[in-house]
Tab-separated table of C-alpha atoms in Angstrom:
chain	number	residue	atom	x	y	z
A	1	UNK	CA	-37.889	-78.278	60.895
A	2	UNK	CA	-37.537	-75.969	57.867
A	3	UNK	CA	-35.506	-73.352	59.545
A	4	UNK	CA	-33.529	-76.649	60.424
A	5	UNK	CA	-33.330	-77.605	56.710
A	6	UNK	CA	-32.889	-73.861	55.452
A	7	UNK	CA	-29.662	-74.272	57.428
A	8	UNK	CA	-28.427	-77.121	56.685
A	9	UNK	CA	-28.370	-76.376	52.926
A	10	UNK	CA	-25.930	-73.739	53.484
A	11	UNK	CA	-23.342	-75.657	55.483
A	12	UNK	CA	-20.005	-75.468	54.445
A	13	UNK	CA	-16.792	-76.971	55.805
A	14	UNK	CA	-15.455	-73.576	57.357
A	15	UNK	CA	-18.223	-71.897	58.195
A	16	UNK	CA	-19.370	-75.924	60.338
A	17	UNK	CA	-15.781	-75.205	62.057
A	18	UNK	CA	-16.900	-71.236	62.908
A	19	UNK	CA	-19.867	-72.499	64.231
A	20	UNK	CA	-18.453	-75.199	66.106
A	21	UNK	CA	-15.989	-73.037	67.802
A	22	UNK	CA	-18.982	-70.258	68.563
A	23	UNK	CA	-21.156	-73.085	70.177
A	24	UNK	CA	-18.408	-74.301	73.190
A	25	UNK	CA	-19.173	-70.388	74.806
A	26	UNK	CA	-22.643	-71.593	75.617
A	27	UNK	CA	-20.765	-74.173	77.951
A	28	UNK	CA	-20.912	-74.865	81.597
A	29	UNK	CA	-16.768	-74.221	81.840
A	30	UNK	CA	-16.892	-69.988	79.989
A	31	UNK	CA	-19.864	-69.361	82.452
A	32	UNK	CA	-17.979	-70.278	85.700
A	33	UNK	CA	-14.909	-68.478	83.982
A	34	UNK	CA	-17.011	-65.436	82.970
A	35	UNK	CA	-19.014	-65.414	86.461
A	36	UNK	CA	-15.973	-66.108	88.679
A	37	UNK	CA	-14.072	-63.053	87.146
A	38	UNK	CA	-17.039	-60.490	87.396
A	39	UNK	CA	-16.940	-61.850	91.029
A	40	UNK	CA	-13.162	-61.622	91.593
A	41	UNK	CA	-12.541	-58.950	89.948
A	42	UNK	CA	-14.674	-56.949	88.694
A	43	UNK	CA	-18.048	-56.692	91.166
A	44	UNK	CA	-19.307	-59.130	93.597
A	45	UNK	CA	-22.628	-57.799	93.748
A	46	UNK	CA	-22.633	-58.559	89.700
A	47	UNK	CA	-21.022	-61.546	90.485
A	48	UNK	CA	-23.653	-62.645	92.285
A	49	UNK	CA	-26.290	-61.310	89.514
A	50	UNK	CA	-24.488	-63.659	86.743
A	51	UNK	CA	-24.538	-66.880	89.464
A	52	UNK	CA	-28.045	-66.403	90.227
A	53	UNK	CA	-29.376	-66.103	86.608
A	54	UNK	CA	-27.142	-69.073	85.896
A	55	UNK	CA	-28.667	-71.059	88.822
A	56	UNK	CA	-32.293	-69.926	88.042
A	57	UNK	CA	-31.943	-71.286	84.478
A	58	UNK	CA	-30.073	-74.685	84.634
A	59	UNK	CA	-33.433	-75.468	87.204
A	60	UNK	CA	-35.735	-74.629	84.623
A	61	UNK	CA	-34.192	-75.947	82.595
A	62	UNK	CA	-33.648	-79.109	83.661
A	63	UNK	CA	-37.337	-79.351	84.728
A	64	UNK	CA	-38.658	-78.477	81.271
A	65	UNK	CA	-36.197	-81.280	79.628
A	66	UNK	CA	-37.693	-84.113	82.211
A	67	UNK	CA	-40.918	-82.355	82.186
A	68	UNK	CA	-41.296	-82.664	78.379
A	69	UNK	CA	-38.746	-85.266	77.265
A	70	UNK	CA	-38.469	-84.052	73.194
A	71	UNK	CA	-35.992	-85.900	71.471
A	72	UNK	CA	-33.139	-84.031	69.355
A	73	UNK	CA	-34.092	-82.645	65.971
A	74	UNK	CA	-32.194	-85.789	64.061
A	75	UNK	CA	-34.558	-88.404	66.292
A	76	UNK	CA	-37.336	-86.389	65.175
A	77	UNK	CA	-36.845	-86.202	61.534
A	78	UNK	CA	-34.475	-89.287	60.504
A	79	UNK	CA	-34.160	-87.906	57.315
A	80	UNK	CA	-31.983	-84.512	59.037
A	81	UNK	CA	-28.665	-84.543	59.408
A	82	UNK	CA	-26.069	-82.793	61.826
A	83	UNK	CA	-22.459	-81.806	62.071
A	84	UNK	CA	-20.348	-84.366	63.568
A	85	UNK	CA	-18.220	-82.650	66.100
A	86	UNK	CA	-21.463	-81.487	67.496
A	87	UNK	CA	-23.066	-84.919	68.227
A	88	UNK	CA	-20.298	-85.722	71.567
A	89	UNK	CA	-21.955	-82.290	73.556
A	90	UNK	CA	-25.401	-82.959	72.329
A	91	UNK	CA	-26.802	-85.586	74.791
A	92	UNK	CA	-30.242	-85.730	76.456
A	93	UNK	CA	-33.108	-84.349	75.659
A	94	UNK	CA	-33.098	-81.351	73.202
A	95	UNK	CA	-36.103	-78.676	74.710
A	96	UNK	CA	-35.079	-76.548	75.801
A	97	UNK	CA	-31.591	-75.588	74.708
A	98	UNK	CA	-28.959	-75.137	77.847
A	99	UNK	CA	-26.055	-74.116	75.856
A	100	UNK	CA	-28.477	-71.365	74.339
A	101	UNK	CA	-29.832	-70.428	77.911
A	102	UNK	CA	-26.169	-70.337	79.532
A	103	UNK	CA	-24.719	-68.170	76.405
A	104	UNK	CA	-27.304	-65.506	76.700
A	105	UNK	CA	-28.247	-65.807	80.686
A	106	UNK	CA	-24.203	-65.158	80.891
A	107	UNK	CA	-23.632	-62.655	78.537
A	108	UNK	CA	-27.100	-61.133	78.761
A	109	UNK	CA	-26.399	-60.538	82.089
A	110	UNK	CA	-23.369	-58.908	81.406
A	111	UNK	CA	-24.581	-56.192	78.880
A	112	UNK	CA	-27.253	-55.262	81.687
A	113	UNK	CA	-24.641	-54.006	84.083
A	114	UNK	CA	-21.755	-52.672	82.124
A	115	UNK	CA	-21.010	-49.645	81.514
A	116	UNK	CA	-18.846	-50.109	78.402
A	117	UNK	CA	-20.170	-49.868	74.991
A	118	UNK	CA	-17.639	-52.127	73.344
A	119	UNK	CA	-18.408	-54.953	76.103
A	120	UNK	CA	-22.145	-54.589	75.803
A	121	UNK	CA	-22.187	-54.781	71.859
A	122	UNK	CA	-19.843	-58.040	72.118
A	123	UNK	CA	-22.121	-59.477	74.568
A	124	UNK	CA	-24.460	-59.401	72.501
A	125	UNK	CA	-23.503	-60.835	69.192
A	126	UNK	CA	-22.200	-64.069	71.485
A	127	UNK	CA	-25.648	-64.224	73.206
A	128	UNK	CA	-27.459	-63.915	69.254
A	129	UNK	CA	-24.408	-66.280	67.876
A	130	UNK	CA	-24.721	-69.394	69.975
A	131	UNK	CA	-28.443	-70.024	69.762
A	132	UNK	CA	-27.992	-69.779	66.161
A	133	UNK	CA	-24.900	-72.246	66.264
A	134	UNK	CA	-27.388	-74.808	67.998
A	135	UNK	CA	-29.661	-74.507	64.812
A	136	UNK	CA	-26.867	-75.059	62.681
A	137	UNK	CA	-25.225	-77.651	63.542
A	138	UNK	CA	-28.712	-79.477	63.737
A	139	UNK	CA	-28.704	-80.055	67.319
A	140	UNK	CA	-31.618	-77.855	68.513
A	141	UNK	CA	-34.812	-76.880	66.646
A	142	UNK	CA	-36.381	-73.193	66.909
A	143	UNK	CA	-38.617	-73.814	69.986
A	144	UNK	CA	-35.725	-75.223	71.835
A	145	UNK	CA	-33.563	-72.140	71.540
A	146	UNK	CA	-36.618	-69.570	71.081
A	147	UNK	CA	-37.668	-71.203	75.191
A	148	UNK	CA	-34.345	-70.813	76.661
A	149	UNK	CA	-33.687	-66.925	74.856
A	150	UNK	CA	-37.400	-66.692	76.769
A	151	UNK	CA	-36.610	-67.635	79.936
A	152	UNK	CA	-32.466	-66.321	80.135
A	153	UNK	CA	-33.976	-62.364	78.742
A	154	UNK	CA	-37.037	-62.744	81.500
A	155	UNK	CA	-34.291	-63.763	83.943
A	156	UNK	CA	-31.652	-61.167	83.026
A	157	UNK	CA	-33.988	-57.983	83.580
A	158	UNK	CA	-35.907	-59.861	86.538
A	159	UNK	CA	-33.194	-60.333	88.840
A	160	UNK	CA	-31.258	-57.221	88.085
A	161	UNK	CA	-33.096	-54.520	89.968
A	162	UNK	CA	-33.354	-56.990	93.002
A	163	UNK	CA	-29.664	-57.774	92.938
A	164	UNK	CA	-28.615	-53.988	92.681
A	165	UNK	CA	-29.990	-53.398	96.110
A	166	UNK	CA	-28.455	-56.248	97.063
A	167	UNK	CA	-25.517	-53.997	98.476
A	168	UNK	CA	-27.432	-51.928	100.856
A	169	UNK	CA	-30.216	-54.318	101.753
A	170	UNK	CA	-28.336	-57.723	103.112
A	171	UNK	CA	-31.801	-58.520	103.629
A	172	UNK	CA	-32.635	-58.820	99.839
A	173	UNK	CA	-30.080	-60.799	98.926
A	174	UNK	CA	-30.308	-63.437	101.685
A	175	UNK	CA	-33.866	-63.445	100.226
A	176	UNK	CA	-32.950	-64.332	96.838
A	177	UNK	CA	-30.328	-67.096	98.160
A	178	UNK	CA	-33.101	-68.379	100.424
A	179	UNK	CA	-35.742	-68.770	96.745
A	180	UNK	CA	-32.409	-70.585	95.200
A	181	UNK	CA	-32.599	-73.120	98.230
A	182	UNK	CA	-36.050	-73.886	97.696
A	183	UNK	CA	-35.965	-74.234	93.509
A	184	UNK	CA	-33.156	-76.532	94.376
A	185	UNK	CA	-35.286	-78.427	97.129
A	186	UNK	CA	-37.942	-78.373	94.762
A	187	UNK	CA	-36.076	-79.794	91.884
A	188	UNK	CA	-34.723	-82.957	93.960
A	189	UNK	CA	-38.048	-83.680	95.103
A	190	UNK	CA	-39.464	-83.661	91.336
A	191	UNK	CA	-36.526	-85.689	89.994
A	192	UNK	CA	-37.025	-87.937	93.146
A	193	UNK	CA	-40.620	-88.828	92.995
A	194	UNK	CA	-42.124	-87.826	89.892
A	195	UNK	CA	-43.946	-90.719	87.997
A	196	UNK	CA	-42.229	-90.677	85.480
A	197	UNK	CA	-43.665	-93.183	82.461
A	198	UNK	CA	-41.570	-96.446	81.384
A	199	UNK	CA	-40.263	-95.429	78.667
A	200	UNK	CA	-38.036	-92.051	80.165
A	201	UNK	CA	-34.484	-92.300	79.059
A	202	UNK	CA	-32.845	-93.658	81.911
A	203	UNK	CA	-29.246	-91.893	81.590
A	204	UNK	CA	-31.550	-89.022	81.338
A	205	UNK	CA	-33.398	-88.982	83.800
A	206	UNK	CA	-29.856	-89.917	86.284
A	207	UNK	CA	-28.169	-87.148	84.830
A	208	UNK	CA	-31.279	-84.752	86.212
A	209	UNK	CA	-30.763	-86.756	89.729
A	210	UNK	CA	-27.249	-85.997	89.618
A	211	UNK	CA	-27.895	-82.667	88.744
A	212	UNK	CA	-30.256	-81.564	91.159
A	213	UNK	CA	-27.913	-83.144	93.547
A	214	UNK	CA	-24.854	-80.482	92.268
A	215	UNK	CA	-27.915	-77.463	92.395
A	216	UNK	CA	-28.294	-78.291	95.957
A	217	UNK	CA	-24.962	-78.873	97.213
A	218	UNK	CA	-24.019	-75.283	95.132
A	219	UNK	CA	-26.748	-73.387	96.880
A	220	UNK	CA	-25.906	-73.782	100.020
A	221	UNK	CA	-22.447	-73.314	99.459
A	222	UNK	CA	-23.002	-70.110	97.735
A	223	UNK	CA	-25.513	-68.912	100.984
A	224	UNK	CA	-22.928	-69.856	103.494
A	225	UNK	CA	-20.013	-68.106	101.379
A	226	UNK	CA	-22.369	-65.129	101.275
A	227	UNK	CA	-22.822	-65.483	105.335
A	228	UNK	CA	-18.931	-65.556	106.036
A	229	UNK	CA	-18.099	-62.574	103.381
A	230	UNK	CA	-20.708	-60.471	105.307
A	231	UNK	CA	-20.360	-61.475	108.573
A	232	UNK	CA	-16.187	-61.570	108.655
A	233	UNK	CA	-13.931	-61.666	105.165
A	234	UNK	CA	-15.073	-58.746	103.261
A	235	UNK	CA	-13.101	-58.766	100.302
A	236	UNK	CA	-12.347	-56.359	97.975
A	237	UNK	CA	-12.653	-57.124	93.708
A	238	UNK	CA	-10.325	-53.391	93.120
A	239	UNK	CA	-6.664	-54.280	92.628
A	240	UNK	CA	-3.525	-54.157	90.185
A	241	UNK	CA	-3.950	-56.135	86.558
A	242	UNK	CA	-1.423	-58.333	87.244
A	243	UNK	CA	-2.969	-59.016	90.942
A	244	UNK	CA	-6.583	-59.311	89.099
A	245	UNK	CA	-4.267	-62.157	86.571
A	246	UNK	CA	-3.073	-64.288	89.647
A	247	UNK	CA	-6.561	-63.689	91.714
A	248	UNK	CA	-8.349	-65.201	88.631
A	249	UNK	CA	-5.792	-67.872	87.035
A	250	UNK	CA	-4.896	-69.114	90.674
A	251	UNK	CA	-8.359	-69.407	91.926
A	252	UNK	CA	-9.400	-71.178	88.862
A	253	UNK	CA	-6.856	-74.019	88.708
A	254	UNK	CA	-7.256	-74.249	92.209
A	255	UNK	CA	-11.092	-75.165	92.152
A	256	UNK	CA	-11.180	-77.207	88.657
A	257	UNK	CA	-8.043	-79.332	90.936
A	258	UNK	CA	-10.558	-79.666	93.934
A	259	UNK	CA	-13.637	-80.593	91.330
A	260	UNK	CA	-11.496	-83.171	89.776
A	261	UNK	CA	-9.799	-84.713	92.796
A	262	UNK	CA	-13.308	-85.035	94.698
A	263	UNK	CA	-15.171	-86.330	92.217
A	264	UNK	CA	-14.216	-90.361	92.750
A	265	UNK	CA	-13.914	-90.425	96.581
A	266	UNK	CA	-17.272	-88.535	97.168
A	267	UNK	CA	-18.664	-91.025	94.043
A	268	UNK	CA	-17.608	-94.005	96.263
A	269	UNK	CA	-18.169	-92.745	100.087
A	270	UNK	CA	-21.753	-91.175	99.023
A	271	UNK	CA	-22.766	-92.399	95.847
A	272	UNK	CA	-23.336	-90.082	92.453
A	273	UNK	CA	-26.053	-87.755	94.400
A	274	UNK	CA	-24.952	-86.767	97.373
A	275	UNK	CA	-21.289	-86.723	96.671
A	276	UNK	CA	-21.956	-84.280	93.850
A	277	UNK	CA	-24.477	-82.086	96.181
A	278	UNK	CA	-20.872	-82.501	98.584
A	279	UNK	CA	-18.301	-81.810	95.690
A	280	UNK	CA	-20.542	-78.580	94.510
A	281	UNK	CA	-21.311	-77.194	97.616
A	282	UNK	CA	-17.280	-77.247	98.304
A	283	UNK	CA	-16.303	-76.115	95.241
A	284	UNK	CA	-18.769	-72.852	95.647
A	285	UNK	CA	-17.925	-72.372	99.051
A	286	UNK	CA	-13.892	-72.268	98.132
A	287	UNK	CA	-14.489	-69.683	95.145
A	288	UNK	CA	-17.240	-67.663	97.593
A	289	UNK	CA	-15.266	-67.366	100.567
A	290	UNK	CA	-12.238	-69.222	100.543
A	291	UNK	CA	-10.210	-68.329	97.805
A	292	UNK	CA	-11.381	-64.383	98.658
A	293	UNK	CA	-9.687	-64.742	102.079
A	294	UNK	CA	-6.401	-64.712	99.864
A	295	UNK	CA	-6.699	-61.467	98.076
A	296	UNK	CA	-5.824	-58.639	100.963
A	297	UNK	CA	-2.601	-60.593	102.010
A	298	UNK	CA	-1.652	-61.107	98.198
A	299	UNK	CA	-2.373	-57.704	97.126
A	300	UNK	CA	-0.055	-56.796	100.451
A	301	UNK	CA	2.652	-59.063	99.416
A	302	UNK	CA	3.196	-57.857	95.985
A	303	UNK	CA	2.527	-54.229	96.974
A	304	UNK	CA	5.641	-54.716	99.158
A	305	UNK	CA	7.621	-56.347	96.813
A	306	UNK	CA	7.184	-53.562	94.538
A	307	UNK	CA	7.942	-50.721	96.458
């Protein structure tokens, strides 16, 4: 706690705001942004890369928060205080840190593969900034964030040399999808019939049911996406800026529409679990195979209306 309180003596109105603003790109919503353009756009074998660290990490890091159950910094220490406009995102248990683990699994991964200078040195300075915006706003301790930097950097370099054969060998990735399945499997089952003690935090420990549920339901999605783009669609990431614009703005309003408008009718006809395994396995399927089918007749279309 004293790196907590060395931090919180230097707060000051704008530099809480800065922080607050730096924090949101550890969210779930800039790594399916980032991910889904690298994907669309840019590399789907990278693509790929950025979705399985992502996957990888929200497991263990889920476990470890059941697993361990530590209570947020201010529960701790009643005496510590935190920003405000932190205290709505900072729910559940606070070991380890997701928002640290997403910023630097996500942007990590992207200063492993690219080739740019300028790209890999912003990378960077997000992946360093948002683990230290957890600290300061008071809503993660040092072992939270120093865990999930552990596990996203072990995950980043891990999975990269596998994922670059990826290309050649279908056989690797299929491989890789087929270890997602089972985490996933193995996830439920813990959430499902672990004896947990009495005194778990119930919205908790439903929001890691729920959650395994989503893991699940995205995994095999994302195999049999992977199945149909090798087997028949075969799409292509190279095309015009403005084409890349539409592939990526389109596609994304399109599947935050089909989260939103599945969400209560799955809720009702399945219940929480299984109609979030359904809603995520959909969703991953449309941006994995779907949406892709789209891209050769659009690039067409506008090509002709061009020339």
């Amino acid at each position: 706690m004293k790196v907590l309180y060395a931090l919180e003596s230097i707060r000051v109105p704008w530099l809480d705001t800065v922080m607050a603003a730096i924090t949101h790109l550890g969210e779930e919503t800039v790594f399916m942004v980032a991910a889904l353009f690298v994907f669309w756009c840019v590399s789907k074998r990278h693509g790929y890369y950025l979705l399985a660290i992502g996957f990888a990490g929200t497991v263990l890091n889920q476990f470890l928060k059941l697993l361990f159950r530590i209570p947020r910094p201010w529960v701790l220490d009643s005496n510590f205080t935190i920003v405000e406009s932190a205290r709505a995102q900072a729910t559940g248990y606070s070991f380890p840190s997701g928002h640290s683990q997403n910023a630097i699994g996500t942007f990590g991964g992207i200063a492993r593969f690219t080739r740019r200078k300028w790209v890999r040195v912003a990378a960077i300075v997000v992946a360093v900034l948002v683990p230290l915006s957890r600290m300061y706003l008071g809503v993660h301790t040092p072992l939270d964030v120093g865990v999930a930097a552990v596990i996203a950097v072990a995950l980043v370099f891990a999975l990269y040399p596998l994922m670059e054969r990826s290309d050649s060998r279908h056989g690797v990735m299929g491989a890789v999808l087929a270890v997602m399945l089972a985490l996933a499997v193995g996830y439920l089952l813990f959430v499902s019939l672990y004896p947990f003690p009495a005194d778990v935090d119930a919205a908790n420990l439903a929001s890691g049911v729920e959650n395994a549920w989503k893991l699940l339901g995205a995994t095999v999605g994302m195999l049999v996406g992977w199945w149909l783009d090798v087997r028949f669609i075969h799409f292509d990431t190279r095309a015009v800026w403005y084409v890349q614009l539409i592939k990526l703005v389109g596609g994304l309003a399109l599947l935050l529409g089909i989260r939103a408008a599945l969400k209560a009718p799955l809720a009702a006809a399945l219940g929480a679990g299984a109609g979030g395994a359904v809603r995520y396995g959909v969703m991953v399927l449309f941006a994995a195979a779907v949406w892709p089918m789209v891209f050769a007749p659009l690039c067409h279309a506008l090509k002709k209306r061009v020339y």
